[in-house]
PDB file of C-alpha atoms in Angstrom:
ATOM      1  CA  HIS E   1       0.000   0.000   0.000  1.00  0.00           C
ATOM      2  CA  LYS E   2       0.988   3.615  -0.439  1.00  0.00           C
ATOM      3  CA  ALA E   3       2.049   4.100   3.166  1.00  0.00           C
ATOM      4  CA  ASP E   4       4.569   1.252   2.821  1.00  0.00           C
ATOM      5  CA  ARG E   5       6.322   2.708  -0.221  1.00  0.00           C
ATOM      6  CA  LYS E   6       9.727   4.263   0.098  1.00  0.00           C
ATOM      7  CA  ARG E   7      10.013   5.620  -3.445  1.00  0.00           C
ATOM      8  CA  LYS E   8      10.121   9.328  -4.089  1.00  0.00           C
ATOM      9  CA  GLU E   9       8.337   9.310  -7.435  1.00  0.00           C
ATOM     10  CA  ARG E  10       4.589   9.323  -7.621  1.00  0.00           C
ATOM     11  CA  ARG E  11       3.039   6.320  -9.330  1.00  0.00           C
ATOM     12  CA  VAL E  12       0.911   7.397 -12.260  1.00  0.00           C
ATOM     13  CA  MET E  13      -1.376   4.987 -14.078  1.00  0.00           C
ATOM     14  CA  TYR E  14      -2.509   5.890 -17.583  1.00  0.00           C
ATOM     15  CA  CYS E  15      -5.615   3.919 -18.578  1.00  0.00           C
ATOM     16  CA  PRO E  16      -6.320   4.658 -22.243  1.00  0.00           C
ATOM     17  CA  THR E  17      -9.556   3.551 -23.851  1.00  0.00           C
ATOM     18  CA  PHE E  18      -9.438   0.312 -25.770  1.00  0.00           C
ATOM     19  CA  PHE E  19      -9.204  -0.440 -29.441  1.00  0.00           C
ATOM     20  CA  ARG E  20      -8.364  -3.691 -31.094  1.00  0.00           C
ATOM     21  CA  ALA E  21      -9.254  -4.602 -34.636  1.00  0.00           C
ATOM     22  CA  HIS E  22     -13.041  -4.253 -34.858  1.00  0.00           C
ATOM     23  CA  SER E  23     -13.627  -3.860 -31.129  1.00  0.00           C
ATOM     24  CA  SER E  24     -13.616  -0.547 -29.312  1.00  0.00           C
ATOM     25  CA  ASN E  25     -15.057   1.243 -26.342  1.00  0.00           C
ATOM     26  CA  PRO E  26     -18.774   1.861 -26.990  1.00  0.00           C
ATOM     27  CA  GLY E  27     -19.365   5.498 -27.851  1.00  0.00           C
ATOM     28  CA  GLU E  28     -15.843   6.043 -29.142  1.00  0.00           C
ATOM     29  CA  THR E  29     -15.922   8.036 -32.357  1.00  0.00           C
ATOM     30  CA  MET E  30     -12.213   8.305 -33.088  1.00  0.00           C
ATOM     31  CA  GLY E  31     -10.542   5.835 -35.437  1.00  0.00           C
ATOM     32  CA  GLU E  32      -8.133   3.261 -34.025  1.00  0.00           C
ATOM     33  CA  PRO E  33      -4.953   4.594 -35.707  1.00  0.00           C
ATOM     34  CA  ILE E  34      -5.689   8.139 -34.492  1.00  0.00           C
ATOM     35  CA  HIS E  35      -6.307   7.004 -30.934  1.00  0.00           C
ATOM     36  CA  MET E  36      -3.227   4.761 -30.952  1.00  0.00           C
ATOM     37  CA  ASP E  37      -1.142   7.725 -32.080  1.00  0.00           C
ATOM     38  CA  PHE E  38      -2.622   9.881 -29.311  1.00  0.00           C
ATOM     39  CA  THR E  39      -2.003   7.229 -26.654  1.00  0.00           C
ATOM     40  CA  LEU E  40       1.604   6.777 -27.765  1.00  0.00           C
ATOM     41  CA  ARG E  41       2.237  10.544 -27.766  1.00  0.00           C
ATOM     42  CA  VAL E  42       0.815  10.875 -24.247  1.00  0.00           C
ATOM     43  CA  ALA E  43       2.790   7.848 -23.021  1.00  0.00           C
ATOM     44  CA  GLU E  44       6.025   9.220 -24.509  1.00  0.00           C
ATOM     45  CA  ALA E  45       5.422  12.603 -22.842  1.00  0.00           C
ATOM     46  CA  LEU E  46       4.697  10.930 -19.506  1.00  0.00           C
ATOM     47  CA  MET E  47       7.905   8.889 -19.755  1.00  0.00           C
ATOM     48  CA  ARG E  48       9.904  12.131 -19.778  1.00  0.00           C
ATOM     49  CA  LEU E  49       8.548  13.103 -16.337  1.00  0.00           C
ATOM     50  CA  PRO E  50      10.090  12.080 -12.998  1.00  0.00           C
ATOM     51  CA  ILE E  51       7.249   9.680 -12.203  1.00  0.00           C
ATOM     52  CA  ASP E  52       6.760   5.939 -11.902  1.00  0.00           C
ATOM     53  CA  LEU E  53       4.512   5.382 -14.933  1.00  0.00           C
ATOM     54  CA  VAL E  54       2.471   2.292 -15.602  1.00  0.00           C
ATOM     55  CA  LEU E  55       0.050   1.897 -18.488  1.00  0.00           C
ATOM     56  CA  LYS E  56      -3.018  -0.171 -17.760  1.00  0.00           C
ATOM     57  CA  PRO E  57      -4.691  -1.181 -20.992  1.00  0.00           C
ATOM     58  CA  HIS E  58      -8.165  -2.602 -21.108  1.00  0.00           C
ATOM     59  CA  PRO E  59      -7.941  -6.424 -21.238  1.00  0.00           C
ATOM     60  CA  GLN E  60      -9.632  -6.381 -24.659  1.00  0.00           C
ATOM     61  CA  ALA E  61      -6.926  -4.074 -26.026  1.00  0.00           C
ATOM     62  CA  VAL E  62      -4.263  -6.753 -25.774  1.00  0.00           C
ATOM     63  CA  SER E  63      -3.407  -8.442 -29.053  1.00  0.00           C
ATOM     64  CA  PRO E  64      -3.680 -12.211 -29.509  1.00  0.00           C
ATOM     65  CA  ASP E  65       0.067 -12.551 -28.867  1.00  0.00           C
ATOM     66  CA  GLY E  66      -0.427 -10.993 -25.400  1.00  0.00           C
ATOM     67  CA  ARG E  67       1.180  -7.649 -26.207  1.00  0.00           C
ATOM     68  CA  HIS E  68      -0.100  -4.104 -26.081  1.00  0.00           C
ATOM     69  CA  TYR E  69       1.101  -1.563 -28.636  1.00  0.00           C
ATOM     70  CA  THR E  70       2.432   0.768 -25.920  1.00  0.00           C
ATOM     71  CA  GLN E  71       4.727  -1.728 -24.220  1.00  0.00           C
ATOM     72  CA  ASP E  72       7.750  -0.595 -26.229  1.00  0.00           C
ATOM     73  CA  VAL E  73       7.240   2.932 -24.858  1.00  0.00           C
ATOM     74  CA  ALA E  74       6.307   2.361 -21.208  1.00  0.00           C
ATOM     75  CA  ARG E  75       5.810  -0.351 -18.618  1.00  0.00           C
ATOM     76  CA  VAL E  76       2.456  -2.033 -19.116  1.00  0.00           C
ATOM     77  CA  SER E  77       0.571  -3.880 -16.400  1.00  0.00           C
ATOM     78  CA  TYR E  78      -1.613  -6.810 -17.355  1.00  0.00           C
ATOM     79  CA  GLU E  79      -2.793  -7.356 -13.783  1.00  0.00           C
ATOM     80  CA  LYS E  80      -6.408  -6.714 -12.852  1.00  0.00           C
ATOM     81  CA  PHE E  81      -7.023  -3.022 -12.220  1.00  0.00           C
ATOM     82  CA  GLU E  82      -8.590  -3.756  -8.828  1.00  0.00           C
ATOM     83  CA  ASP E  83      -5.455  -5.653  -7.747  1.00  0.00           C
ATOM     84  CA  ILE E  84      -3.086  -2.744  -8.384  1.00  0.00           C
ATOM     85  CA  MET E  85      -5.190   0.408  -7.982  1.00  0.00           C
ATOM     86  CA  ASP E  86      -4.314   0.819  -4.292  1.00  0.00           C
ATOM     87  CA  ASP E  87      -0.682   1.434  -5.212  1.00  0.00           C
ATOM     88  CA  VAL E  88      -1.421   4.361  -7.543  1.00  0.00           C
ATOM     89  CA  ASP E  89      -1.188   8.065  -6.685  1.00  0.00           C
ATOM     90  CA  ILE E  90      -2.637   9.550  -9.873  1.00  0.00           C
ATOM     91  CA  PHE E  91      -4.936   8.004 -12.465  1.00  0.00           C
ATOM     92  CA  ILE E  92      -5.129   9.338 -16.027  1.00  0.00           C
ATOM     93  CA  PHE E  93      -8.064   8.444 -18.261  1.00  0.00           C
ATOM     94  CA  ASP E  94      -9.147   9.552 -21.724  1.00  0.00           C
ATOM     95  CA  VAL E  95     -12.666   8.160 -21.472  1.00  0.00           C
ATOM     96  CA  ILE E  96     -15.406   8.131 -18.834  1.00  0.00           C
ATOM     97  CA  ASN E  97     -17.431   5.174 -20.032  1.00  0.00           C
ATOM     98  CA  SER E  98     -15.123   2.685 -18.402  1.00  0.00           C
ATOM     99  CA  THR E  99     -15.596   0.736 -15.187  1.00  0.00           C
ATOM    100  CA  THR E 100     -12.075   1.610 -14.075  1.00  0.00           C
ATOM    101  CA  PHE E 101     -12.767   5.346 -14.405  1.00  0.00           C
ATOM    102  CA  TRP E 102     -15.743   5.099 -12.058  1.00  0.00           C
ATOM    103  CA  GLU E 103     -13.732   2.988  -9.622  1.00  0.00           C
ATOM    104  CA  ALA E 104     -10.949   5.592  -9.620  1.00  0.00           C
ATOM    105  CA  VAL E 105     -13.226   8.586  -8.988  1.00  0.00           C
ATOM    106  CA  CYS E 106     -14.573   6.760  -5.927  1.00  0.00           C
ATOM    107  CA  THR E 107     -11.078   6.761  -4.367  1.00  0.00           C
ATOM    108  CA  GLN E 108      -9.331   9.693  -2.712  1.00  0.00           C
ATOM    109  CA  ASP E 109      -6.581   9.576  -5.315  1.00  0.00           C
ATOM    110  CA  GLU E 110      -6.065  12.208  -7.947  1.00  0.00           C
ATOM    111  CA  VAL E 111      -7.759  11.640 -11.306  1.00  0.00           C
ATOM    112  CA  ILE E 112      -6.877  13.431 -14.510  1.00  0.00           C
ATOM    113  CA  LEU E 113      -9.402  13.199 -17.325  1.00  0.00           C
ATOM    114  CA  ILE E 114      -8.199  13.966 -20.827  1.00  0.00           C
ATOM    115  CA  ASN E 115     -11.444  15.047 -22.440  1.00  0.00           C
ATOM    116  CA  LEU E 116     -11.301  13.913 -26.051  1.00  0.00           C
ATOM    117  CA  GLY E 117     -14.797  15.267 -26.596  1.00  0.00           C
ATOM    118  CA  SER E 118     -15.993  11.975 -28.041  1.00  0.00           C
ATOM    119  CA  ILE E 119     -18.685  11.493 -25.409  1.00  0.00           C
ATOM    120  CA  PRO E 120     -21.166  14.361 -25.074  1.00  0.00           C
ATOM    121  CA  MET E 121     -21.705  15.455 -21.481  1.00  0.00           C
ATOM    122  CA  ASP E 122     -24.239  17.934 -20.180  1.00  0.00           C
ATOM    123  CA  ASP E 123     -23.076  20.903 -18.132  1.00  0.00           C
ATOM    124  CA  ASP E 124     -24.068  19.378 -14.761  1.00  0.00           C
ATOM    125  CA  ILE E 125     -21.986  16.256 -15.395  1.00  0.00           C
ATOM    126  CA  MET E 126     -19.025  18.313 -16.585  1.00  0.00           C
ATOM    127  CA  ARG E 127     -19.188  20.511 -13.458  1.00  0.00           C
ATOM    128  CA  MET E 128     -19.306  17.380 -11.301  1.00  0.00           C
ATOM    129  CA  LEU E 129     -16.304  15.917 -13.114  1.00  0.00           C
ATOM    130  CA  LYS E 130     -14.364  19.163 -12.723  1.00  0.00           C
ATOM    131  CA  ARG E 131     -15.047  19.185  -8.972  1.00  0.00           C
ATOM    132  CA  ARG E 132     -13.552  15.712  -8.682  1.00  0.00           C
ATOM    133  CA  CYS E 133     -10.967  15.532 -11.486  1.00  0.00           C
ATOM    134  CA  THR E 134      -8.483  17.683 -13.272  1.00  0.00           C
ATOM    135  CA  VAL E 135     -10.098  17.886 -16.709  1.00  0.00           C
ATOM    136  CA  LEU E 136      -7.819  18.658 -19.636  1.00  0.00           C
ATOM    137  CA  ASP E 137      -9.563  19.454 -22.894  1.00  0.00           C
ATOM    138  CA  THR E 138      -8.159  18.543 -26.269  1.00  0.00           C
ATOM    139  CA  GLU E 139      -8.286  20.329 -29.568  1.00  0.00           C
ATOM    140  CA  TYR E 140      -8.169  18.651 -32.953  1.00  0.00           C
ATOM    141  CA  ASP E 141      -5.626  19.669 -35.561  1.00  0.00           C
ATOM    142  CA  GLU E 142      -6.240  19.935 -39.305  1.00  0.00           C
ATOM    143  CA  ALA E 143      -5.479  16.198 -39.690  1.00  0.00           C
ATOM    144  CA  GLY E 144      -8.171  15.297 -37.149  1.00  0.00           C
ATOM    145  CA  LYS E 145      -5.670  14.287 -34.470  1.00  0.00           C
ATOM    146  CA  PRO E 146      -6.403  15.221 -30.851  1.00  0.00           C
ATOM    147  CA  GLN E 147      -3.850  17.535 -29.301  1.00  0.00           C
ATOM    148  CA  ILE E 148      -3.370  18.191 -25.613  1.00  0.00           C
ATOM    149  CA  ASP E 149      -1.286  20.859 -23.968  1.00  0.00           C
ATOM    150  CA  LEU E 150       1.433  18.618 -22.533  1.00  0.00           C
ATOM    151  CA  GLN E 151       2.567  21.419 -20.225  1.00  0.00           C
ATOM    152  CA  PHE E 152      -0.869  21.414 -18.530  1.00  0.00           C
ATOM    153  CA  LEU E 153      -0.688  17.633 -18.195  1.00  0.00           C
ATOM    154  CA  GLU E 154       2.758  17.895 -16.612  1.00  0.00           C
ATOM    155  CA  GLN E 155       1.571  20.630 -14.229  1.00  0.00           C
ATOM    156  CA  ALA E 156      -1.408  18.512 -13.157  1.00  0.00           C
ATOM    157  CA  ILE E 157       0.860  15.550 -12.420  1.00  0.00           C
ATOM    158  CA  MET E 158       3.674  17.459 -10.742  1.00  0.00           C
ATOM    159  CA  ALA E 159       1.441  19.673  -8.570  1.00  0.00           C
ATOM    160  CA  PRO E 160       1.649  18.954  -4.844  1.00  0.00           C
ATOM    161  CA  ALA E 161      -0.255  15.818  -3.897  1.00  0.00           C
ATOM    162  CA  HIS E 162      -3.720  16.343  -2.523  1.00  0.00           C
ATOM    163  CA  SER E 163      -6.542  14.124  -1.405  1.00  0.00           C
ATOM    164  CA  ALA E 164      -9.678  14.322  -3.506  1.00  0.00           C
ATOM    165  CA  ASP E 165     -13.202  14.034  -2.172  1.00  0.00           C
ATOM    166  CA  PRO E 166     -15.015  11.120  -3.821  1.00  0.00           C
ATOM    167  CA  THR E 167     -18.238  11.554  -1.804  1.00  0.00           C
ATOM    168  CA  GLU E 168     -20.327  12.974  -4.647  1.00  0.00           C
ATOM    169  CA  PHE E 169     -19.451  10.052  -6.933  1.00  0.00           C
ATOM    170  CA  ARG E 170     -19.849   7.448  -4.216  1.00  0.00           C
ATOM    171  CA  ARG E 171     -23.345   8.781  -3.514  1.00  0.00           C
ATOM    172  CA  LEU E 172     -24.216   8.831  -7.212  1.00  0.00           C
ATOM    173  CA  LEU E 173     -23.023   5.294  -7.875  1.00  0.00           C
ATOM    174  CA  ALA E 174     -24.408   3.814  -4.659  1.00  0.00           C
ATOM    175  CA  HIS E 175     -27.689   5.729  -4.992  1.00  0.00           C
ATOM    176  CA  ASP E 176     -27.119   7.144  -1.520  1.00  0.00           C
ATOM    177  CA  GLU E 177     -28.866  10.269  -0.345  1.00  0.00           C
TER     178      GLU E 177
END
């Protein structure tokens, strides 16, 4: 657990959405090559930071030979998310329609959401997400590739650690009043 760790670097887990052949995250509108390029660019940028980075792909994103396309760029964990999430300081997601995203926002750990804009959200949901997460918006270039300000991503990761309040999401997901 976190209290037992002696390392100085914060452990950051990047959980990109999944694509593999003809299978993708429901609601995803971006093509597989474009999203793969985005994921690799983010992973490469994260590798330049003084953090302990682990990529956690969706189990369906692993190819038949057991590899994930990012494993040549960063360390990839194939363990169950629930088995390793307690040892993470910051979670990074690029999609909200994922079980792991909702599990992460129910922790007190920091969550960064890279908003690719592929899933429409009403203003109330976006305000709720911004209260709980650091939300980084993307813009699309003339080639249709999502671009993120990597300096903002670095600032969000390197900012002093803080405990987030998951109460609002826990109430929502547990239907508590």
